[in-house]
mmCIF file of C-alpha atoms in Angstrom:
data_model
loop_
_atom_site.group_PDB
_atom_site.id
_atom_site.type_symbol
_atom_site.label_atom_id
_atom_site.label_comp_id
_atom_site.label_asym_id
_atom_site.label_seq_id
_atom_site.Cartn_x
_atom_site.Cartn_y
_atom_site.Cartn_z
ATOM 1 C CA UNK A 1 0.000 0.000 0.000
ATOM 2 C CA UNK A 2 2.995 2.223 0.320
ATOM 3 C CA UNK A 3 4.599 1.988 -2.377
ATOM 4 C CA UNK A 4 1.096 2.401 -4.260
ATOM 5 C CA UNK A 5 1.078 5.424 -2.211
ATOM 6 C CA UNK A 6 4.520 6.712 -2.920
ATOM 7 C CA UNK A 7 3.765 5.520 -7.151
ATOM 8 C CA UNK A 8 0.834 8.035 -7.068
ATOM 9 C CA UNK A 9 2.802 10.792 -5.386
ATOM 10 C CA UNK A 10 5.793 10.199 -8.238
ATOM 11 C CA UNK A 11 2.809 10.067 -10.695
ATOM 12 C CA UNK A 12 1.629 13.423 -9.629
ATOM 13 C CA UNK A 13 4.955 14.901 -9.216
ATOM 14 C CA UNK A 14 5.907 13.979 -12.735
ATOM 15 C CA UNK A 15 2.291 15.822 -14.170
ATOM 16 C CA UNK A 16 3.089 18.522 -12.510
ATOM 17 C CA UNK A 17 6.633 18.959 -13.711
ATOM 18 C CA UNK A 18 5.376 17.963 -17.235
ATOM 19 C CA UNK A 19 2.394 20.294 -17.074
ATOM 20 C CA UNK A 20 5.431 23.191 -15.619
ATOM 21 C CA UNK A 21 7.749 22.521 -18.737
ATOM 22 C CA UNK A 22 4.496 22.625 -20.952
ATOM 23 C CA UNK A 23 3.771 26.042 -19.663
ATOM 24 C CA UNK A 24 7.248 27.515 -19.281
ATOM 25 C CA UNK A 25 7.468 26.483 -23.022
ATOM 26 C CA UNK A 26 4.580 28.183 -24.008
ATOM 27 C CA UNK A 27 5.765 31.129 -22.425
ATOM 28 C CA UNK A 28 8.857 31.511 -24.174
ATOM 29 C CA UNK A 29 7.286 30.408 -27.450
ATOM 30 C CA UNK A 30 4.680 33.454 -26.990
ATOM 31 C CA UNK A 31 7.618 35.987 -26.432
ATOM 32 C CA UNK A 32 9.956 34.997 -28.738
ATOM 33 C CA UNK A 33 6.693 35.782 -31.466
ATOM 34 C CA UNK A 34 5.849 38.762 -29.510
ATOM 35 C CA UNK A 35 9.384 40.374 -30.172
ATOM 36 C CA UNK A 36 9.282 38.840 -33.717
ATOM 37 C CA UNK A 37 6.438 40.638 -34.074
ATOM 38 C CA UNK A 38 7.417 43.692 -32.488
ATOM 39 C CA UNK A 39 10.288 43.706 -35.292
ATOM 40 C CA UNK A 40 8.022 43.306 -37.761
ATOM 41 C CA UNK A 41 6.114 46.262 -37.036
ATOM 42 C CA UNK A 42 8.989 48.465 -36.061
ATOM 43 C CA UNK A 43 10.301 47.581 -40.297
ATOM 44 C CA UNK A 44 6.918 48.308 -41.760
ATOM 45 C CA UNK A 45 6.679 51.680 -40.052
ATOM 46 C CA UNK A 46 10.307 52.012 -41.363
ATOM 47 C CA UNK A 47 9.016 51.254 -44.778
ATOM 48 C CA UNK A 48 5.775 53.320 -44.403
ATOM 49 C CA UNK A 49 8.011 56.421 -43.587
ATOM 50 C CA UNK A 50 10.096 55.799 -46.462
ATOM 51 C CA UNK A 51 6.844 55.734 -48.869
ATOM 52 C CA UNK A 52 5.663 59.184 -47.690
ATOM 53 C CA UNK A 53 9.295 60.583 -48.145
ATOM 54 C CA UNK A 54 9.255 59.153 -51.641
ATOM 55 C CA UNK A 55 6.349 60.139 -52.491
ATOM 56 C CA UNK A 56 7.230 64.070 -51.227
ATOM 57 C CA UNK A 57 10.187 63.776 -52.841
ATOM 58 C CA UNK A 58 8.654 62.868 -56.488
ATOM 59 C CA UNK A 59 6.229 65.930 -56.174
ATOM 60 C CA UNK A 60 9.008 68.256 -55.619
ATOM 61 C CA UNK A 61 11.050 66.188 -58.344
ATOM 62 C CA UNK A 62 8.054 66.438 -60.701
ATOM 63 C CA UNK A 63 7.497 70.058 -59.810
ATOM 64 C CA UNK A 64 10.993 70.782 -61.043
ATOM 65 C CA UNK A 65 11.179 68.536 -63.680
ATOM 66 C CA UNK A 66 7.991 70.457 -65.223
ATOM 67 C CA UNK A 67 9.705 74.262 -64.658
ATOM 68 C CA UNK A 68 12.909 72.363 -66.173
ATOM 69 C CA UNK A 69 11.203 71.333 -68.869
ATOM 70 C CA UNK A 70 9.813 75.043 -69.798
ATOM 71 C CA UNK A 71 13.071 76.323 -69.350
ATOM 72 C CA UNK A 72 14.127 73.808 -72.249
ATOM 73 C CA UNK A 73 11.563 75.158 -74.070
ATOM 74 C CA UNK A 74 12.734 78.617 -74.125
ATOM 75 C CA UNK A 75 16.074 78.141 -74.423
ATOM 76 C CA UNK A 76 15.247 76.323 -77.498
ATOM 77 C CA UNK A 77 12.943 79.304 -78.921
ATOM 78 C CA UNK A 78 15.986 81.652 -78.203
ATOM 79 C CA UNK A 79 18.361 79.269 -79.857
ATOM 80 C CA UNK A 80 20.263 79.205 -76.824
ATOM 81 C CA UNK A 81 22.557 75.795 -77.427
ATOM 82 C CA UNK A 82 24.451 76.282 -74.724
ATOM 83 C CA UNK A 83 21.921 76.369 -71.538
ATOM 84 C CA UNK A 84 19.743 73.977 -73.661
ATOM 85 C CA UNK A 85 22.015 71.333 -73.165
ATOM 86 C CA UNK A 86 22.555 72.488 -69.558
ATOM 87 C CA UNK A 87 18.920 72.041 -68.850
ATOM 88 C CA UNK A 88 18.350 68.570 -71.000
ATOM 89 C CA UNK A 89 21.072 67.388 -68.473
ATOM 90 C CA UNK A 90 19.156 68.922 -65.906
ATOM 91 C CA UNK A 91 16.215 67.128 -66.842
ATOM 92 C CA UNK A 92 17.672 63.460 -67.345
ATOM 93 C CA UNK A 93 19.069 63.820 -63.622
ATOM 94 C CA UNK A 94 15.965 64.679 -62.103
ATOM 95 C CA UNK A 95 13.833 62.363 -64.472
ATOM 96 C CA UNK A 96 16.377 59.624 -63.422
ATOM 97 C CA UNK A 97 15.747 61.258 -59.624
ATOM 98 C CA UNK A 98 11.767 60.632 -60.583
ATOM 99 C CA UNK A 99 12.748 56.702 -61.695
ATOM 100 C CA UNK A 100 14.780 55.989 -58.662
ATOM 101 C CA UNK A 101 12.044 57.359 -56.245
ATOM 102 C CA UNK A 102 9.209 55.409 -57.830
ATOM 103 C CA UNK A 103 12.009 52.270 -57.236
ATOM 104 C CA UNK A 104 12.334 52.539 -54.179
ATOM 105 C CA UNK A 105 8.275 53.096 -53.193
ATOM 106 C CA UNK A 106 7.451 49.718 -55.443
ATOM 107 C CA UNK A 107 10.624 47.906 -53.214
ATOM 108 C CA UNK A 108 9.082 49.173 -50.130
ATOM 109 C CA UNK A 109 5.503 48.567 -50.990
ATOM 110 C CA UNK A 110 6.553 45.077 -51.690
ATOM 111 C CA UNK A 111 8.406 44.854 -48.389
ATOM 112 C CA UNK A 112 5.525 46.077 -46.508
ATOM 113 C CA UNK A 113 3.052 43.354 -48.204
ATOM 114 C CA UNK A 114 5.457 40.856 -47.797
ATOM 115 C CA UNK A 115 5.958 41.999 -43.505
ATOM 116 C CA UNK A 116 2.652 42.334 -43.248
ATOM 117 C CA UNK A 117 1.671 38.984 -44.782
ATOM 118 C CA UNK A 118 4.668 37.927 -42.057
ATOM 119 C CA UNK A 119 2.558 39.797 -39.440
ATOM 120 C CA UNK A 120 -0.426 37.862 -39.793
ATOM 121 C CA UNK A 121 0.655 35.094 -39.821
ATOM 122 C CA UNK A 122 3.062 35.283 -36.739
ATOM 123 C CA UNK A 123 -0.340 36.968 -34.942
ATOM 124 C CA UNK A 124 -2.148 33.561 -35.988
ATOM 125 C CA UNK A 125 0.989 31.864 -34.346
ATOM 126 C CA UNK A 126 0.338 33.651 -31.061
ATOM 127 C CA UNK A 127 -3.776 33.515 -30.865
ATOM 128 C CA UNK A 128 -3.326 29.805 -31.308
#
């Protein structure tokens, strides 16, 4: 009867340390996807700020493109070679300006879809 006694208190012990590791595992499962996810928001805000930057900087790189652009024209009516060439450069650096811009928003729209496609599924991870 003792050592049916002292069986069932091992029993119990080892449920209770099981049922312990269980939840201690848990626990550092659910905050290593907590500061994943933290991460993950932290780079889409990144990427978010970078969009709105872009996209100032192609309205001011538009804007000057367009007064660029009539400054080609009258150099050309005046038959002025020299700042017509000056200003064609002019324009090729800003419209390659206006290229690299819209890049770098389709990069870090595409990063953002792809984090936040990340972020769902690492919040499905922790509501399970």
């Amino acid at each position: 009867n003792k050592i049916q006694a002292a069986s069932n208190d091992l029993a119990n012990c080892c449920i209770k340390t099981k049922k312990n590791t269980i939840q201690l595992m848990m626990d550092t499962h659910r905050t290593a996807f907590e500061s994943y996810r933290e991460a993950l928001v932290m780079q889409i805000v990144t990427y978010r700020v970078q969009l709105r930057d872009s996209k100032m900087n192609i309205a001011y790189l538009q804007e000057q493109l367009d007064k660029l652009k009539i400054d080609l024209e009258k150099a050309v009516q005046g038959a002025l070679n020299v700042i017509m060439e000056q200003k064609r450069a002019e324009v090729t650096r800003y419209q390659r300006a206006l290229k690299q811009q819209k890049g770098i928003i389709k990069t870090s729209q595409n990063r953002v879809e792809k984090l936040e496609n990340t972020l769902a599924k690492s919040d499905k991870e922790l509501n399970q």
